[in-house]
Short mmCIF file of C-alpha atoms and ligand atoms in Angstrom, two decimals:
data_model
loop_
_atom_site.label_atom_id
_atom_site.label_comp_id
_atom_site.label_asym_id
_atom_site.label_seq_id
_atom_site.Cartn_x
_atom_site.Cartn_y
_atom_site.Cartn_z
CA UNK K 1 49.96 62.17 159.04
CA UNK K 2 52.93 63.21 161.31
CA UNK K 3 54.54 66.89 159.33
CA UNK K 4 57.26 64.72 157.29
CA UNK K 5 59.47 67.65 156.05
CA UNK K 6 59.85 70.76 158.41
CA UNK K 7 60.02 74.11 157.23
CA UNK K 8 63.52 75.39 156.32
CA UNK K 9 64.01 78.48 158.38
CA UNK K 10 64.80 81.60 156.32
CA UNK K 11 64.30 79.90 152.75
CA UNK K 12 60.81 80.34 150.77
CA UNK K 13 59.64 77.22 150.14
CA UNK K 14 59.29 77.79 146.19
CA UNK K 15 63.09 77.86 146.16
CA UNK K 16 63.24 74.54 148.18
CA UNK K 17 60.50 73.12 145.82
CA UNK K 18 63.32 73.91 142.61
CA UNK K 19 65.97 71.57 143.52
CA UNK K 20 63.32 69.18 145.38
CA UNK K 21 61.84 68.50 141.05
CA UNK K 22 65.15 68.56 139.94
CA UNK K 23 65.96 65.41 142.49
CA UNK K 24 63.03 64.27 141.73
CA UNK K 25 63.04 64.33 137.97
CA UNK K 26 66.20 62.95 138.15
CA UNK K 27 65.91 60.39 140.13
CA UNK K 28 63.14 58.78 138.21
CA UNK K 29 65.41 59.80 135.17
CA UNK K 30 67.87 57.22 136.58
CA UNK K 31 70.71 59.03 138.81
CA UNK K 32 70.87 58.28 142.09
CA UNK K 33 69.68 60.76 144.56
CA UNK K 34 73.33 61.65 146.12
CA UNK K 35 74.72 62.07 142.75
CA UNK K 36 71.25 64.86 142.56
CA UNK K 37 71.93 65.87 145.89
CA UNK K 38 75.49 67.54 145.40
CA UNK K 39 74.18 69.76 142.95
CA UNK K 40 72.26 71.59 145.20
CA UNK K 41 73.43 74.56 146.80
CA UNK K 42 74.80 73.86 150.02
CA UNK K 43 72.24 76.51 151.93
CA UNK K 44 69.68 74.56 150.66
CA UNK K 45 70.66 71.34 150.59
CA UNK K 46 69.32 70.29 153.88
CA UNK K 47 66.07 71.61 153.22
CA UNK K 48 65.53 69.98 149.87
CA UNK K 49 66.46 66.58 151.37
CA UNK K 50 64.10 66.84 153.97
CA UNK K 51 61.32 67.38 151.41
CA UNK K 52 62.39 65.37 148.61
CA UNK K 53 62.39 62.41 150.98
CA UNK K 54 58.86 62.95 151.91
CA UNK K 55 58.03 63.54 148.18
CA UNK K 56 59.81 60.17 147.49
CA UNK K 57 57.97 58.35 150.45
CA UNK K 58 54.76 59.59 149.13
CA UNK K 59 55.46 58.99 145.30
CA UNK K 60 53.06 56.15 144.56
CA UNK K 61 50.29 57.88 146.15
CA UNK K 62 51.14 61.48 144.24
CA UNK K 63 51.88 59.33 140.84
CA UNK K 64 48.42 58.12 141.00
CA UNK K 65 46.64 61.59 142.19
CA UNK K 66 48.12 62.91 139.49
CA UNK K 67 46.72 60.60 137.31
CA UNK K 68 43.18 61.34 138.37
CA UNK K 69 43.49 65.14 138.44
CA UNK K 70 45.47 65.19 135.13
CA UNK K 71 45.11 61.50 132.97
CA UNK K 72 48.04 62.77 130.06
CA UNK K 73 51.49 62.63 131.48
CA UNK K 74 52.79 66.36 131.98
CA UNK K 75 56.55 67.07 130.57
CA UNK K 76 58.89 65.68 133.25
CA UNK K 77 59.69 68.73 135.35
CA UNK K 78 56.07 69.78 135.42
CA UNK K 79 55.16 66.24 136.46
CA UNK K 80 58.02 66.25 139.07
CA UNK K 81 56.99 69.43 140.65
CA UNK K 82 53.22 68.78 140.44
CA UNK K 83 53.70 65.54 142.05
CA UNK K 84 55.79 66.63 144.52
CA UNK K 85 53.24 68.91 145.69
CA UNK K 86 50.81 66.31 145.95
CA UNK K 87 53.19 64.17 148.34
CA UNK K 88 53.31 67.14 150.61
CA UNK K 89 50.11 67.90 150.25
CA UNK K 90 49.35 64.60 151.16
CA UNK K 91 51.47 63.36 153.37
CA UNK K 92 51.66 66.88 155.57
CA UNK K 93 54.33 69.53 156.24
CA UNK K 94 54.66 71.99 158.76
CA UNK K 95 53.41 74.24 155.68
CA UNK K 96 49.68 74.82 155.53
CA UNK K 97 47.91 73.64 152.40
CA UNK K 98 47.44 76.96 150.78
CA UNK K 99 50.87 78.15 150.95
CA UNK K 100 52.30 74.80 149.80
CA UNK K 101 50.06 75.23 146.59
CA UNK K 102 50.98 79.43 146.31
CA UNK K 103 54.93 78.78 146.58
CA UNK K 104 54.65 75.78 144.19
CA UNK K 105 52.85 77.83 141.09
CA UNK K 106 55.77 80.72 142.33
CA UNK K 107 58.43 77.81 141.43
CA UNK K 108 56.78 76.69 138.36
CA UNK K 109 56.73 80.40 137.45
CA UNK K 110 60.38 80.72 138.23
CA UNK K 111 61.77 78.43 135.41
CA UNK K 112 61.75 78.85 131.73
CA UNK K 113 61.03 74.66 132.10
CA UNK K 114 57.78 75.18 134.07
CA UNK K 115 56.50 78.43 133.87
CA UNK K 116 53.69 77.90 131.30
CA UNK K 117 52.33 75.45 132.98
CA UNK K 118 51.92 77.20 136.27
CA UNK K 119 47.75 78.11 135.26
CA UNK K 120 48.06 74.31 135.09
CA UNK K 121 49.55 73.19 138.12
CA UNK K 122 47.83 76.02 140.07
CA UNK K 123 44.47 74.51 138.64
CA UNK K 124 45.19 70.44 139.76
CA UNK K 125 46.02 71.84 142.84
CA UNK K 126 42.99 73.45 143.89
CA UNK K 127 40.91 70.44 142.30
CA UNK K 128 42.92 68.18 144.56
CA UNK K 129 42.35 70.23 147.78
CA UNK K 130 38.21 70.82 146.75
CA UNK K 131 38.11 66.58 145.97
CA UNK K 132 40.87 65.06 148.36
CA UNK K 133 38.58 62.74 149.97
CA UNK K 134 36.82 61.25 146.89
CA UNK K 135 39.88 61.29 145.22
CA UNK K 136 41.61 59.52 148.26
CA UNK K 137 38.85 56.60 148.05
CA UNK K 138 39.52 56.26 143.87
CA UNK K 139 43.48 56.01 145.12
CA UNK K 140 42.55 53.63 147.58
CA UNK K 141 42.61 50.32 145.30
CA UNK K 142 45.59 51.16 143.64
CA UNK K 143 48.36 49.40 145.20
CA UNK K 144 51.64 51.05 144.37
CA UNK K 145 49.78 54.17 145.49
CA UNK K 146 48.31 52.49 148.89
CA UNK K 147 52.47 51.28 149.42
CA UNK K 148 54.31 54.10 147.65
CA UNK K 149 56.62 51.35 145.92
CA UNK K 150 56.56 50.27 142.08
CA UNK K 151 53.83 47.38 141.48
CA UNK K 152 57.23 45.13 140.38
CA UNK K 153 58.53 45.73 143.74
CA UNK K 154 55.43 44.87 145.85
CA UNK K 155 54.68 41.86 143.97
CA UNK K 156 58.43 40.41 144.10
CA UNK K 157 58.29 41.18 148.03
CA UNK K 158 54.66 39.71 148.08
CA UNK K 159 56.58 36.44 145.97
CA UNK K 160 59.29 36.24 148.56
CA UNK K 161 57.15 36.82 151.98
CA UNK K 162 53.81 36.01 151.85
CA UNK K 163 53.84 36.21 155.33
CA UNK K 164 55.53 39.48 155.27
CA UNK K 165 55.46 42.20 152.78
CA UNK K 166 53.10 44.93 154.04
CA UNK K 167 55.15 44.74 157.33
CA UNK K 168 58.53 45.20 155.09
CA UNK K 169 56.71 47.91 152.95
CA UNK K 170 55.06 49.72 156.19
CA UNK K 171 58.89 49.60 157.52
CA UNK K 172 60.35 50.75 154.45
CA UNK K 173 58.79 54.06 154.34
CA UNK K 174 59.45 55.31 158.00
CA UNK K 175 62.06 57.33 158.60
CA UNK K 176 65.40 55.69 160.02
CA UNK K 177 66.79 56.92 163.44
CA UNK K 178 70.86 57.68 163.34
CA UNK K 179 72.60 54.80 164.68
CA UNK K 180 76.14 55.50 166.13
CA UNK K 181 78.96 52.61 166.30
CA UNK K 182 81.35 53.09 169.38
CA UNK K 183 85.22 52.66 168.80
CA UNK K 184 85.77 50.62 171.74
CA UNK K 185 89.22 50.89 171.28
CA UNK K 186 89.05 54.78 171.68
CA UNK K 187 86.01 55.09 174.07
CA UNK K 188 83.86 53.24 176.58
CA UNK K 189 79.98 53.38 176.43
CA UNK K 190 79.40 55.16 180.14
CA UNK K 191 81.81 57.51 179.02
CA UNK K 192 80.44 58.10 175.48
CA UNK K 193 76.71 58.15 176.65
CA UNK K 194 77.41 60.93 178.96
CA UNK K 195 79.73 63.47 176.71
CA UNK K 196 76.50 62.99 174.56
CA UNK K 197 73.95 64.00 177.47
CA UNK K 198 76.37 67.03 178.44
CA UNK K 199 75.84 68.09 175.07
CA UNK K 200 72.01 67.94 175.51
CA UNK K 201 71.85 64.94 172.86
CA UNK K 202 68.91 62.36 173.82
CA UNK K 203 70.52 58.91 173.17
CA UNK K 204 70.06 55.37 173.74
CA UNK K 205 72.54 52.19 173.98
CA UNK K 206 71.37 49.15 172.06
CA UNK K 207 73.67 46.42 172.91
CA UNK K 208 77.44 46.72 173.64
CA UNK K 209 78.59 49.36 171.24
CA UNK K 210 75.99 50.89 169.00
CA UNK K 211 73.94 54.65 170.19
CA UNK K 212 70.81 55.27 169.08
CA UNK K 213 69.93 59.19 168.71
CA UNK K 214 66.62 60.76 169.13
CA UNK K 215 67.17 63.20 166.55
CA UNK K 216 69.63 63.21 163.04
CA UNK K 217 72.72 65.77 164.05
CA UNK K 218 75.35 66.69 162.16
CA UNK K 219 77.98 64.27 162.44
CA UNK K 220 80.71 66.82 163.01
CA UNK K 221 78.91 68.64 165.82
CA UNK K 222 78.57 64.99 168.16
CA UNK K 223 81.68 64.79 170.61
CA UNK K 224 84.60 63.15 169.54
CA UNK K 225 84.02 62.79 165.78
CA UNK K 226 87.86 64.63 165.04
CA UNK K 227 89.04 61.85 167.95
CA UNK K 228 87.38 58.48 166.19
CA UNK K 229 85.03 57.93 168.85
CA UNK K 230 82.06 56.33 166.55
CA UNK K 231 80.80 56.19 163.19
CA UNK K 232 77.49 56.38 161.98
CA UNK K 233 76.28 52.62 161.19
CA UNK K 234 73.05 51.17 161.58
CA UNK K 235 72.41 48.43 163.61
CA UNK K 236 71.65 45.66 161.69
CA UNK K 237 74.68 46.47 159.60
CA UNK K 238 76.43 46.72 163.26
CA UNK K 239 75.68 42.49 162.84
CA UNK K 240 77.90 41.31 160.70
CA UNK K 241 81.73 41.40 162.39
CA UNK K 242 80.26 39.22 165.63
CA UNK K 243 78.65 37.12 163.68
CA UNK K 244 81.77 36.60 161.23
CA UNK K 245 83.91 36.50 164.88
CA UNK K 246 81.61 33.99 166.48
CA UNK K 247 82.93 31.28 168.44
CA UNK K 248 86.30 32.72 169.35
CA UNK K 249 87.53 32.62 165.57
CA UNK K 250 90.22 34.98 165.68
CA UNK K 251 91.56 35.94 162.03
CA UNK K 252 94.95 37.33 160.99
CA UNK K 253 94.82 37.56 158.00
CA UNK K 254 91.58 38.89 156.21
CA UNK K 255 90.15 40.50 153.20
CA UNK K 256 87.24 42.82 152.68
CA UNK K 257 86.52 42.29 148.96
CA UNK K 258 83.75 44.87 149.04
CA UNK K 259 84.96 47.93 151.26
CA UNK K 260 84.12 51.25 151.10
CA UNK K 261 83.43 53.20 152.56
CA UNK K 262 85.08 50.84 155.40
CA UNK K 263 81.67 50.52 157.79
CA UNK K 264 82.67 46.68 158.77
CA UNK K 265 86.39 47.62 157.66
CA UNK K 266 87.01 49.56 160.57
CA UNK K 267 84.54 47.52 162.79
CA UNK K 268 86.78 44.23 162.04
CA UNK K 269 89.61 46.26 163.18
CA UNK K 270 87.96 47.93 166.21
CA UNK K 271 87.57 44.51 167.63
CA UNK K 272 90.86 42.69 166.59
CA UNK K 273 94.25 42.98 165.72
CA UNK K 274 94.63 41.91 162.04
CA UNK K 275 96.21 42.12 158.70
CA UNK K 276 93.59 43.31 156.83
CA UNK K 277 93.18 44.13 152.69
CA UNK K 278 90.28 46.57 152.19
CA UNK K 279 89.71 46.15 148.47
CA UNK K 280 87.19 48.65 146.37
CA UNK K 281 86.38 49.16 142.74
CA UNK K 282 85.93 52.85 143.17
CA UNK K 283 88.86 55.30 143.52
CA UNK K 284 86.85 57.82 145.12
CA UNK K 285 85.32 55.40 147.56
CA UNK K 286 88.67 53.63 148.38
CA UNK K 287 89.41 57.70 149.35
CA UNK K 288 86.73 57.61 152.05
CA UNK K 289 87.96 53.66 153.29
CA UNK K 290 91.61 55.80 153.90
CA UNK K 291 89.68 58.96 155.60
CA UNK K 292 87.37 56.56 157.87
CA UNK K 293 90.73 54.30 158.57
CA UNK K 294 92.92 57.87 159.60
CA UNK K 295 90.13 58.82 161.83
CA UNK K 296 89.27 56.16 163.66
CA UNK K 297 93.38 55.03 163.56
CA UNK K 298 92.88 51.75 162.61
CA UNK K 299 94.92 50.41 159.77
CA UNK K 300 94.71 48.38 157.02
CA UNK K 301 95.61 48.24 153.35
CA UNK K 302 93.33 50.06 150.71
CA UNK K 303 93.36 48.70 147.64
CA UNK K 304 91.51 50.07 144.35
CA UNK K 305 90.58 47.03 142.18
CA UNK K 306 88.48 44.85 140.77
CA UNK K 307 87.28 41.88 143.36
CA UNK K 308 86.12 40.02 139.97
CA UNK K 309 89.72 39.37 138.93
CA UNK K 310 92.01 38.34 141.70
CA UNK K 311 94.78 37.50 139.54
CA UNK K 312 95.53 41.36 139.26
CA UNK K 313 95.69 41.65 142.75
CA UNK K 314 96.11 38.34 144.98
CA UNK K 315 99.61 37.42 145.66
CA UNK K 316 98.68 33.33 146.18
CA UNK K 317 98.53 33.88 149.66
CA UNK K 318 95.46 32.38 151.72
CA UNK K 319 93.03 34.61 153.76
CA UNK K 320 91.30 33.25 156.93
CA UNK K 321 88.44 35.50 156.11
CA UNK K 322 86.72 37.08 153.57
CA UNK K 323 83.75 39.50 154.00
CA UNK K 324 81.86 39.77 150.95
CA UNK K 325 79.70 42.83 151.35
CA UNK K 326 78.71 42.59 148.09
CA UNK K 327 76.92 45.13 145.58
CA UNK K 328 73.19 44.93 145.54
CA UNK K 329 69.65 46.73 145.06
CA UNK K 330 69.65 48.04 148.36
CA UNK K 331 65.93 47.10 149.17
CA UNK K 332 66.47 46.75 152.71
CA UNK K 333 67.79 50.33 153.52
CA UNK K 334 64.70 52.29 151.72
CA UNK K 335 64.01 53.77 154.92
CA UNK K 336 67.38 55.94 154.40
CA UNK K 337 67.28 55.96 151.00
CA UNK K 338 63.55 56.45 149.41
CA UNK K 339 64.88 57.09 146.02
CA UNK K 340 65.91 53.07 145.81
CA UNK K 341 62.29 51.73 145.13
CA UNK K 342 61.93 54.49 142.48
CA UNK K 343 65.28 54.26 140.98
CA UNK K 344 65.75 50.56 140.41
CA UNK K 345 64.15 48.50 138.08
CA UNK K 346 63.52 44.89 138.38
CA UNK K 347 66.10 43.68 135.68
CA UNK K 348 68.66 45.14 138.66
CA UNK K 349 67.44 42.33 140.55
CA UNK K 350 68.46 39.69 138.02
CA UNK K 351 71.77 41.62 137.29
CA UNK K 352 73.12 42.12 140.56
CA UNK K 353 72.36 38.92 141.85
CA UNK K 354 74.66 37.32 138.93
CA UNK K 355 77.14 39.61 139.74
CA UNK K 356 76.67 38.14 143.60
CA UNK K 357 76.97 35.02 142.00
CA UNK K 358 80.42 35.51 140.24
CA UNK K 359 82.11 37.63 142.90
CA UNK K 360 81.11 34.43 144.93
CA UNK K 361 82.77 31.99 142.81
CA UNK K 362 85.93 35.06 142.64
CA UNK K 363 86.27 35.32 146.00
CA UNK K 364 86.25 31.17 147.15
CA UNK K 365 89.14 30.09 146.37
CA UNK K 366 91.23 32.80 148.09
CA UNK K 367 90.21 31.32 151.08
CA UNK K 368 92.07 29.31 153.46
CA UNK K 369 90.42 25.37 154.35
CA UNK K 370 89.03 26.17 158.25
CA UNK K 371 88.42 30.19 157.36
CA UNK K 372 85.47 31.85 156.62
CA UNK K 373 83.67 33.70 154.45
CA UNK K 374 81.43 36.05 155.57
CA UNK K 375 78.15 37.25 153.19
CA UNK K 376 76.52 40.14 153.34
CA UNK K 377 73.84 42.41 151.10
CA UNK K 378 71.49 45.28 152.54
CA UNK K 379 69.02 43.66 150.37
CA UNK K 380 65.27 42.18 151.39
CA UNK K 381 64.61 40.15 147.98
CA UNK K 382 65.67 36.19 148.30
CA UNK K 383 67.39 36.49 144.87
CA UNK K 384 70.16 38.24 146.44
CA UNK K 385 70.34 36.70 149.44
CA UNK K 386 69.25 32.81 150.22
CA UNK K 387 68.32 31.70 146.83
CA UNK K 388 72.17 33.08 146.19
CA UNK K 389 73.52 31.37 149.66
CA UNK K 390 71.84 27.94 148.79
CA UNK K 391 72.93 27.67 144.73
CA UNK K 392 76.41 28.31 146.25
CA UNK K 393 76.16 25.51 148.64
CA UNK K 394 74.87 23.24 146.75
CA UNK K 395 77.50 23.57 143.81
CA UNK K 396 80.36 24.01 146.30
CA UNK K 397 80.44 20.58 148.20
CA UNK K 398 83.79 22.39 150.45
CA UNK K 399 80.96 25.40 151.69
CA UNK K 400 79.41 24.50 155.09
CA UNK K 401 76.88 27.05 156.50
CA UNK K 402 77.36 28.24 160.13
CA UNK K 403 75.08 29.68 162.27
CA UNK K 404 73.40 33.11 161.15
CA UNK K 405 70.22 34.89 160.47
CA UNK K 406 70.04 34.89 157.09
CA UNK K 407 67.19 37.56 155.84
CA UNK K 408 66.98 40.16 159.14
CA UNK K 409 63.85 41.41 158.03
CA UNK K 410 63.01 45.52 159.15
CA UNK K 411 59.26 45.69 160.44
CA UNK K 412 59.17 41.80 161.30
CA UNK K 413 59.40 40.91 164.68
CA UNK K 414 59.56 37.52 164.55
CA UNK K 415 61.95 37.28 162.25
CA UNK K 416 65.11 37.79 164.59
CA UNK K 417 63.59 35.37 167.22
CA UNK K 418 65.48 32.42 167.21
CA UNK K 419 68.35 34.14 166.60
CA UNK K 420 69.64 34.90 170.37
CA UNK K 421 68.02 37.14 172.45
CA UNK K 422 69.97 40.46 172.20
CA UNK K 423 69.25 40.38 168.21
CA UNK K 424 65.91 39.57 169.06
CA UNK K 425 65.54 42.56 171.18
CA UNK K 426 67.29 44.62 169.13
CA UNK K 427 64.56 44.02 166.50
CA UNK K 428 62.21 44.51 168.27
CA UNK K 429 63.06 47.82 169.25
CA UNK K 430 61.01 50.88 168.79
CA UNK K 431 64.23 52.40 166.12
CA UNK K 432 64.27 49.10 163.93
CA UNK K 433 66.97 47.98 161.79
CA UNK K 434 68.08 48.09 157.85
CA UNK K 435 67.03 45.11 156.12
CA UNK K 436 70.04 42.51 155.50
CA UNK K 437 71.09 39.26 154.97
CA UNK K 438 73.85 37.54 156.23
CA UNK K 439 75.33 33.87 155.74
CA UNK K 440 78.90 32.62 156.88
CA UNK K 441 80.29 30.10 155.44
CA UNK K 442 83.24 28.48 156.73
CA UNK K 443 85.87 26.15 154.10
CA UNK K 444 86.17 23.02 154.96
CA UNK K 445 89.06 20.56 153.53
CA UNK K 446 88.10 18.80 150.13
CA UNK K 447 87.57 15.00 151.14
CA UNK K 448 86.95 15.87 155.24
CA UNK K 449 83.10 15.95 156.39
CA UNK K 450 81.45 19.01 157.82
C1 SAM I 501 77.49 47.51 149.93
S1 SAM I 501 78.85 48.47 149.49
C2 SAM I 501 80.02 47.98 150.70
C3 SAM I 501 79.83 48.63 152.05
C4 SAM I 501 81.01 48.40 152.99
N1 SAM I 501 81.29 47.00 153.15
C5 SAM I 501 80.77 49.01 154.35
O1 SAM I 501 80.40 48.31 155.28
O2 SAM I 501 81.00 50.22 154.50
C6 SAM I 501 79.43 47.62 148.08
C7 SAM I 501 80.75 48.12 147.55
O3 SAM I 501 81.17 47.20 146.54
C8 SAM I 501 81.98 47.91 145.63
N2 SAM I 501 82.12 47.05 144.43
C9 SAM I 501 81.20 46.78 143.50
N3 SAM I 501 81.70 45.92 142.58
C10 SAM I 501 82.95 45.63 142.97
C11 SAM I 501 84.00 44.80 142.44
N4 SAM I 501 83.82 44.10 141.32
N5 SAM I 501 85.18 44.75 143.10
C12 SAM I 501 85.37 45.47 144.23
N6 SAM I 501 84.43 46.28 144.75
C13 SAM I 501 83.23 46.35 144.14
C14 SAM I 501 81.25 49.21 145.44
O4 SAM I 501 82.12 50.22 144.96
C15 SAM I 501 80.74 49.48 146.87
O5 SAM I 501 81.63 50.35 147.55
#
């Protein structure tokens, strides 16, 4: 195994290994992990993710070690933090062994929570380095331990793709590469590419607009962030404005029912002049639509309220397009996100795919006969993306489908292939993509054929 989580220079690990339980803990208590992540204090924060990303990539496999070393289920922080030293353990740091098992009985000693179990943890730990290998082949049946995801999750994937789930699982737990999205209005991509190599910064253009880093930076530290050069956007989320703009459609008037924090807000407006409503439920996401707009000077009008209701909102006024990034499990962006898997549950599934559903049925009839709607979830599971395409279709005789990829699988090669060739390549590309899945469907007029 590659060393998933460096060492944090200056910081003992045990005091990493505090707020890495207290993510972890609380993440499989049910709060997301950048809700967790704020808490920590900001010298350590960058620390704790790396290793509480690794602990979450590993989680099956620690879940079921722990199992074997220690059958009744610890009190949650003591199962947090002896898991979590099993995932490193496992799936290697730049720590050695010994001192990963030292610093973690030091943080179980550390907290009123833990600290009588330390003789405990200390004790499963040293079984688990003396037995690793006959403990690895007892792990080696158990499949949510084999694919670090819940058993719900594998089997839904393995429901959906037959052809394809280890490939989507294998993807899902690699790391994800920053992906940068030039403002073309601000910047040009010679130009961009080389204020990034004067800064020693190993990059690599995929396509027309997007950068692909060798290494995460800060965001603040890359040239031109203050001037609205780029944002940060993956590439198969970089998809969705040409394939909403194909064929020469040019919009004027357009809404984004689903904004912040303004990704394919500001990417809409990067490559056209329009009138554009960016609408959001949350006030404090609408806040970073406004920040992202400002900074990449781009305008458009924010708007905090609910998409669900447009008769709070909609002034009876047609839109030629609608992009409908709409709320969902995120199961195709675990690679940034490794808490998803352990976070959701499959009731979300159901839940968020009705919601799909409604803001579906919301959204329609805002739209102008000849526009389009544009559909979009980071999701890999068919519930929230064809099966929710098709039941629209078929009850909506005025929805015609255009041209698009539908489920862009990560970790699939094929799956981009008859697609055009630069989205081909692009998937096929050492970096990979985020799982999504797009449809566009454009209005036609009641009565006319499509
Ligand atoms: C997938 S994110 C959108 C990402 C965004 N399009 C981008 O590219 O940066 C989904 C967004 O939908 C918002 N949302 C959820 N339910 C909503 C509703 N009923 N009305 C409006 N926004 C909603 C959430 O607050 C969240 O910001």
């Amino acid at each position: 195994m590659t060393a998933g989580a460096p060492a944090q220079r200056g910081v003992p690990l045990w005091q990493l290994l505090c707020p890495v339980t207290d993510i972890v803990a609380g993440v499989l208590a049910g709060q997301s992990y950048a809700v967790l992540a704020d808490r920590v204090a900001p010298p350590l924060r960058a620390g704790a993710q790396a290793l509480s990303f690794t602990v979450l990539r590993g989680w099956g496999r620690a879940r079921a070690l722990r199992g074997l070393l220690a059958p009744g289920t610890p009190p949650p922080l003591v199962d947090a933090l002896l898991c979590s030293a099993l995932a490193l353990l496992w799936e290697g740091t730049s720590y050695p062994a010994h001192t990963v098992v030292d610093q973690c009985v030091r943080c179980a000693r550390s907290r009123r929570a833990t600290q009588h179990q330390a003789g405990f943890v200390n004790a499963c730990l040293r079984q688990f380095l003396r037995r690793r290998e006959a403990l690895q082949s007892q792990t080696e049946e158990v499949e949510t331990a084999c694919w670090n995801h819940p058993q719900w999750w594998i089997d839904l994937l393995r429901q959906d793709w037959p052809q394809h789930w280890q490939a989507l699982l294998h993807a899902s737990v690699r790391p994800a590469p920053m992906v940068l999205r030039r403002n073309r209005r601000r910047i040009d991509q010679p130009s961009f590419l080389a204020s990034l190599q004067a800064l020693g910064i190993d990059a690599h253009p995929a396509g027309d607009a997007a950068v692909v880093l060798d290494a995460h930076q800060p965001v603040v530290g890359l040239p031109g962030f203050g001037k609205g050069w780029f944002s940060v956007q993956d590439l198969g989320a970089q998809r969705a404005i040409p394939l909403l703009l194909q064929g020469d459609f040019h919009p004027r008037r357009v809404l984004d029912a689903c904004a912040a924090p303004g990704g394919k807000t500001t990417h809409l407006l990067e490559w056209l002049d329009a009138e554009v409503m960016a609408l959001d439920i949350d006030p404090q996401r609408c806040a970073r639509v406004r920040d992202n707009l400002d900074r990449l000077g781009l305008h458009a009008t924010v708007l905090c309220a609910d998409a669900l209701d447009p008769t709070a909102w909609w002034n009876g006024q047609p839109f030629d397009a609608i992009m409908l990034d709409a709320p969902c499990t995120g199961s195709g962006v675990v690679r940034r996100h490794p808490d998803i898997p352990w976070l959701k549950r499959l009731q979300d599934v159901q839940t968020l795919s009705q919601v799909q559903a409604c803001l579906l049925d919301a959204l329609w009839p805002l739209l102008r006969p000849g526009g389009r709607l544009l559909y979009a979830t980071c999701s890999v599971f068919r519930a929230e993306g064809s099966d929710r395409i098709d039941a629209f279709v078929a009850t909506h005789p005025d929805a015609c489908p255009m041209p698009a990829p539908g489920h862009w699988l990560p970790g699939v090669p094929s799956s981009m292939q008859s697609w055009g060739d630069d989205m081909a390549a692009l998937n096929d590309a050492p970096w990979g993509h985020d799982g999504f899945f797009y449809a566009v469907l454009r209005k036609v007029a009641q009565g006319a054929g499509a």
